[in-house]
Amino acid sequence: MPNKRVTLADVARRAGLSTAAASMILNGRTDTRLSAEAHARVNDAAAELGYRPNVAARGLRTRKTLTIGFISDVVATTRFASGLIQGALDAARKAGHVLLVLETGGEPARESEAIEAVLDRQVDGIIFGVMRARELFVPDIPPATNVVMLNASNKKHPVSVLPDELSGGRAAVRLLADAGHRNGIALIGHNKEVEKNLFRSATVGQRIAGIRTEMAERGLRFAAEESCWDWEPQHGYDVTLSLLKERRDIRALLCMNDRLAFGAYQALADRGLSVPHDVSVVSFDNDELASYLRPGLTTVALPHEAMGRASIELLLDHNRRPDQHLIPMPIIERGSIHPPAD
Amino acid sequence: MPNKRVTLADVARRAGLSTAAASMILNGRTDTRLSAEAHARVNDAAAELGYRPNVAARGLRTRKTLTIGFISDVVATTRFASGLIQGALDAARKAGHVLLVLETGGEPARESEAIEAVLDRQVDGIIFGVMRARELFVPDIPPATNVVMLNASNKKHPVSVLPDELSGGRAAVRLLADAGHRNGIALIGHNKEVEKNLFRSATVGQRIAGIRTEMAERGLRFAAEESCWDWEPQHGYDVTLSLLKERRDIRALLCMNDRLAFGAYQALADRGLSVPHDVSVVSFDNDELASYLRPGLTTVALPHEAMGRASIELLLDHNRRPDQHLIPMPIIERGSIHPPAD
DNA sequence: ACCGCTTGCTAAACCCTTTTAGCAAGGCCA
DNA sequence: TGGCCTTGCTAAAAGGGTTTAGCAAGCGGT
């Protein structure tokens, strides 16, 4: 292994040509009039020396670095973020790009820092991922920058990727309705504040809207709506338990996410009710948890990877629509839905 | 916002000095003899124009890009990987560096690709993370490259970061012993193959070794050892259930990871046994699951973030030991251990 | 014998920054 | 008056590539 990296000049020297010729040949330019022999000599030299171009040097001239900045507020806290990153990494790799990943914790100061850091490195574009619901997002990015919003939308940067929560919400209701549930359906985790305040989480608003639309279209009504502020297992447990103490007619639970459903499972077990024979459960996200539960939880999945992938593809696609791109939410059928007993 | 990025030449022009002067002043060089007035003019100009140096151009000259390649086999599949990345991102940010994150899926071809991709971008060093146990790891990296192995060790790259599994294994036993358990302790997930074959997973071998050492030193013996190949909830459920059917004297479960423990919880519930009053449970990893269980699972945590952080700090530390660096595994006490009833 | 067109290639500028070598002016000393 | 040392700065090269402008040689036509 040579001590120094092989440069274009090395290749040109070995081929007995100028760096200009070598550059044009290696870049496959067709408008060049260089002889077939020159092509062969340069290609051979490059292969023999194991030449690899220096991306930074090239970028200096061409303003293309084959590098994309992926800035998100949170990376590790939720599996959601990793799925997005995973999809983005893979799509980027396939397009010959590489990702500069930064995390901001949602703090505006760090967001600005992150944007500067990636711009300093001449990225070809920025994916801005938002995992936590947030009021608004405003850091200044130079107008010429190629930006895609991931899981968020923003007026200044119209190209965005979002899960198709409206259809997803409808799908969840459809799953229960198709199994024959018409009465005794409870909504777990409905949250009036969120429903009203689209800034807090645009996507969850759509989820609820889809649920309500589909219920209405089928002439169905919830037997109960249990509201809670946070959507952690503990809350699912608490509200479900208190619901079950009051009501004996609950036959299905529509949970706003899998963690609530997880808590609901525990509450159902505590009350001696079996899933799905006594009570069906359906929820959202396809959290890792959902497959661990017994029986497996039927859920409407957040399409993490597809979204991550889409964000990269959009970023690199020059004639994309400057618009929201909705990614379908797959239905993951496991064993938590069953026709009502009575 | 100006259309073009501000360059050093712009700053120099506005300050009425040469780019050389501007460069030296902005880099805070003291061996320079430039007047105080020149300093002031340059600094003012830079501030007024909002100058930010072009990292790529600078790197061309200095061979430092303030960028680190983080190559791992898997990023999203396990929470483990995200924790590592999270720690690494944060440490890198604090050191003014940025991470180029690549994923290889553990395929050698993609590993080589990834290494080339980051070297092409002149990274200051490479962190090589291995999440899945693998036989060995051998892609060729130029010898001068600054490499830190994360969660793996390798002869060619001696600097590595690993969890202190030996102490962790001992700690788990200690937790049970200190609560008064001496008999009826079962080991769930012991795996003879792994124990023998350190290539498959060096860290798990240490975990077992720690457990066995501490047991021996305290004169304790396992009442049962349930082996299984994979460590998913389903397996924990299966082996625990069959164990409980055979034996009525089990008072504590030492599970090899939290997912097994999760399955074990379900099996215990099926048998009408309560955690921790009938049976104590302790395990490893501090998976997200552990906090969702009821009662919370006491576990010896994998120090994801600390490891990710350490890997960066080591990479940037020029006089580090060329050696394994062991990161302590914190004990997370929740509610799953209780003194035995009898 | 000269013009003009192709063909095949190279010199040099350019991207942005750092760094080395050295210039010009002023002061001091002899 | 000349030589030497500081002081304060700049020109230019270097780093690795891309791109533009244009040179030289060969050839066909008149």
XYZ file of C-alpha atoms in Angstrom, chain B residues 26-311:
286
model
C -8.298 34.531 11.420
C -6.389 31.437 12.416
C -5.046 33.242 15.423
C -1.420 32.750 14.607
C 0.937 34.469 17.006
C 4.184 34.220 15.009
C 2.999 36.733 12.532
C 4.098 40.305 13.260
C 0.885 41.697 11.795
C -0.167 44.927 13.436
C -2.935 45.241 15.950
C -4.728 47.415 13.469
C -4.543 44.742 10.800
C -6.002 42.272 13.251
C -8.879 44.558 13.991
C -9.592 45.296 10.344
C -9.617 41.639 9.363
C -11.711 40.514 12.289
C -14.208 43.263 11.661
C -14.425 42.489 7.988
C -14.959 38.805 8.671
C -17.671 39.540 11.185
C -19.420 42.045 8.974
C -19.445 39.734 5.997
C -20.310 36.679 8.042
C -17.300 34.864 6.710
C -17.055 31.107 7.226
C -14.077 29.213 5.891
C -14.588 26.542 3.286
C -13.651 23.357 5.085
C -12.954 21.414 1.921
C -10.565 23.995 0.564
C -8.804 24.241 3.866
C -8.617 20.472 4.124
C -6.955 20.345 0.765
C -4.068 22.230 2.209
C -4.012 21.069 5.812
C -5.259 17.507 5.407
C -7.672 18.089 8.247
C -11.336 18.129 7.442
C -12.879 18.079 10.912
C -14.872 15.161 9.625
C -14.889 11.616 10.937
C -16.172 8.527 9.170
C -18.503 6.409 11.271
C -18.938 3.060 9.575
C -21.147 0.463 11.153
C -22.689 -2.742 10.015
C -26.176 -1.926 11.221
C -27.660 1.342 12.258
C -31.351 1.048 12.723
C -32.012 -2.538 13.613
C -30.918 -2.229 17.178
C -31.266 0.557 19.617
C -27.717 -0.260 20.482
C -26.402 1.238 17.288
C -28.379 4.427 17.667
C -27.051 4.902 21.157
C -23.514 4.581 19.905
C -24.175 7.046 17.134
C -25.855 9.421 19.497
C -22.853 9.448 21.814
C -20.459 9.764 18.931
C -22.417 12.619 17.360
C -22.435 14.541 20.565
C -18.766 14.075 21.327
C -17.876 14.966 17.759
C -19.946 18.102 17.876
C -18.277 19.199 21.079
C -14.904 18.738 19.438
C -16.015 20.732 16.405
C -16.175 17.672 14.219
C -18.865 16.157 12.125
C -19.748 12.563 11.322
C -20.053 10.917 7.964
C -22.263 7.955 8.775
C -22.258 4.882 6.569
C -23.873 1.509 6.922
C -22.582 -1.719 5.456
C -25.035 -4.408 6.496
C -21.933 -6.388 7.401
C -21.217 -7.199 3.756
C -17.511 -7.090 2.963
C -18.070 -5.525 -0.445
C -20.003 -2.680 1.090
C -17.433 -2.336 3.814
C -14.735 -1.717 1.247
C -17.019 0.667 -0.575
C -17.695 2.547 2.625
C -14.037 2.841 3.489
C -13.256 4.186 0.069
C -16.132 6.606 0.236
C -14.912 8.143 3.461
C -11.259 8.165 2.441
C -12.249 9.910 -0.776
C -13.627 12.631 1.442
C -10.418 12.990 3.386
C -11.796 12.115 6.793
C -9.561 12.658 9.794
C -10.241 9.151 11.022
C -12.599 6.222 10.928
C -14.701 4.687 13.654
C -15.556 1.143 12.806
C -18.593 -0.043 14.686
C -19.699 -3.637 14.835
C -23.102 -4.374 16.314
C -23.713 -7.859 15.097
C -21.291 -10.462 16.251
C -19.146 -11.429 13.313
C -16.357 -13.835 12.659
C -13.701 -11.351 11.890
C -13.273 -8.077 10.193
C -10.611 -7.495 7.631
C -11.222 -4.806 5.029
C -8.035 -3.102 4.000
C -7.504 0.344 5.351
C -4.334 2.278 4.515
C -1.985 1.897 7.470
C -1.661 5.589 8.166
C -5.403 5.902 8.793
C -6.586 6.756 12.253
C -8.974 3.968 13.219
C -10.925 3.177 16.365
C -12.850 -0.074 16.652
C -16.172 0.279 18.400
C -17.668 -2.748 20.114
C -15.135 -5.001 18.477
C -11.442 -5.600 18.564
C -9.022 -6.274 15.780
C -5.310 -6.888 15.653
C -4.584 -4.489 12.857
C -6.399 -1.711 14.652
C -5.603 -2.044 18.309
C -7.474 0.972 19.621
C -10.900 -0.247 20.592
C -13.840 0.584 22.808
C -15.761 -2.206 24.499
C -18.289 -2.517 27.289
C -16.795 -3.892 30.461
C -18.803 -7.074 30.232
C -16.682 -8.963 32.722
C -17.555 -6.551 35.494
C -21.088 -6.324 34.153
C -21.548 -10.059 34.392
C -20.276 -10.023 37.948
C -22.571 -7.157 38.836
C -25.664 -9.042 37.719
C -24.811 -11.955 39.987
C -24.006 -9.572 42.806
C -27.435 -7.945 42.513
C -29.135 -11.290 43.117
C -26.710 -12.406 45.798
C -26.971 -9.140 47.698
C -30.740 -9.558 47.749
C -30.198 -12.876 49.467
C -30.606 -15.312 46.606
C -28.472 -18.417 47.006
C -30.589 -21.223 45.612
C -32.976 -21.619 42.736
C -31.176 -19.238 40.418
C -31.633 -20.067 36.757
C -29.524 -18.830 33.890
C -31.637 -18.036 30.838
C -29.979 -17.838 27.469
C -26.662 -19.402 28.218
C -25.288 -20.526 24.911
C -22.461 -23.019 24.723
C -21.483 -22.145 21.197
C -21.091 -18.501 21.960
C -19.256 -19.208 25.139
C -16.676 -21.230 23.301
C -16.423 -19.277 20.142
C -15.109 -15.865 21.017
C -15.126 -14.829 17.378
C -18.860 -14.853 17.266
C -19.088 -12.301 19.981
C -16.179 -11.333 22.129
C -18.290 -9.286 24.459
C -20.840 -11.946 25.271
C -18.059 -14.342 26.148
C -16.885 -11.853 28.744
C -20.388 -11.426 30.058
C -20.681 -15.135 30.735
C -17.179 -15.276 32.153
C -18.042 -12.517 34.608
C -21.182 -14.316 35.668
C -19.382 -17.604 36.211
C -16.492 -16.025 38.061
C -18.732 -14.183 40.478
C -20.905 -17.250 41.042
C -17.829 -19.335 41.789
C -16.308 -16.782 44.127
C -19.504 -16.723 46.123
C -19.790 -20.482 46.154
C -23.036 -20.376 44.219
C -24.298 -22.704 41.517
C -27.082 -22.315 39.010
C -30.101 -24.465 39.704
C -30.667 -24.637 35.963
C -29.112 -23.373 32.762
C -31.448 -22.919 29.854
C -29.652 -22.596 26.578
C -30.976 -21.023 23.443
C -29.454 -19.883 20.238
C -31.216 -16.599 19.652
C -32.064 -14.047 22.246
C -35.462 -12.815 21.193
C -38.532 -12.549 23.428
C -40.053 -15.667 21.922
C -37.081 -17.765 23.000
C -37.123 -16.339 26.487
C -40.774 -17.229 26.710
C -40.263 -20.778 25.457
C -37.332 -21.786 27.615
C -38.690 -20.135 30.726
C -42.059 -21.760 30.314
C -40.576 -25.227 29.932
C -38.263 -24.605 32.853
C -41.139 -23.566 35.106
C -43.121 -26.626 34.162
C -40.331 -28.897 35.324
C -39.127 -27.078 38.388
C -40.953 -25.487 41.258
C -37.882 -24.244 43.077
C -36.870 -21.395 40.777
C -36.583 -18.140 42.700
C -34.509 -15.971 40.384
C -33.822 -15.615 36.680
C -30.556 -14.301 35.349
C -31.342 -13.526 31.724
C -28.646 -12.908 29.161
C -30.504 -9.938 27.754
C -33.626 -7.877 28.206
C -35.494 -9.397 25.309
C -35.174 -12.820 26.838
C -36.313 -11.298 30.109
C -39.294 -9.806 28.361
C -40.311 -13.275 27.192
C -39.583 -14.645 30.634
C -41.968 -12.104 32.183
C -44.708 -13.357 29.907
C -43.984 -16.992 30.826
C -43.989 -16.149 34.533
C -47.330 -14.386 34.140
C -48.736 -17.406 32.327
C -47.730 -19.590 35.280
C -49.285 -17.186 37.739
C -45.944 -16.185 39.244
C -45.316 -12.595 40.197
C -42.161 -10.581 39.664
C -40.341 -9.969 41.968
C -42.138 -11.607 44.923
C -42.196 -15.124 43.547
C -39.277 -14.818 41.178
C -36.632 -12.126 40.830
C -35.364 -11.214 37.371
C -32.178 -9.500 36.356
C -30.742 -9.100 32.912
C -28.526 -7.117 30.577
C -28.581 -4.295 28.029
C -31.131 -1.799 29.355
C -33.146 -2.131 26.228
C -36.010 0.323 25.826
C -38.271 -2.543 26.830
C -36.836 -2.780 30.287
C -38.533 0.377 31.464
C -41.887 -0.572 29.964
C -42.217 -3.816 31.828
C -44.249 -4.013 35.000
C -42.442 -4.079 37.375
C -39.552 -2.313 35.723
C -36.712 -4.649 34.888
C -33.471 -4.330 36.815
C -30.695 -4.648 34.294
C -26.996 -4.108 33.681
C -26.900 -1.521 30.955
C -24.887 -1.447 27.800
C -23.339 2.009 27.958
C -24.181 2.947 24.393
C -23.672 6.624 24.547
C -20.584 6.493 26.684
C -19.040 4.093 24.217
C -19.860 6.232 21.220
C -18.493 9.225 23.013
C -15.332 7.404 24.029
C -14.689 6.276 20.481
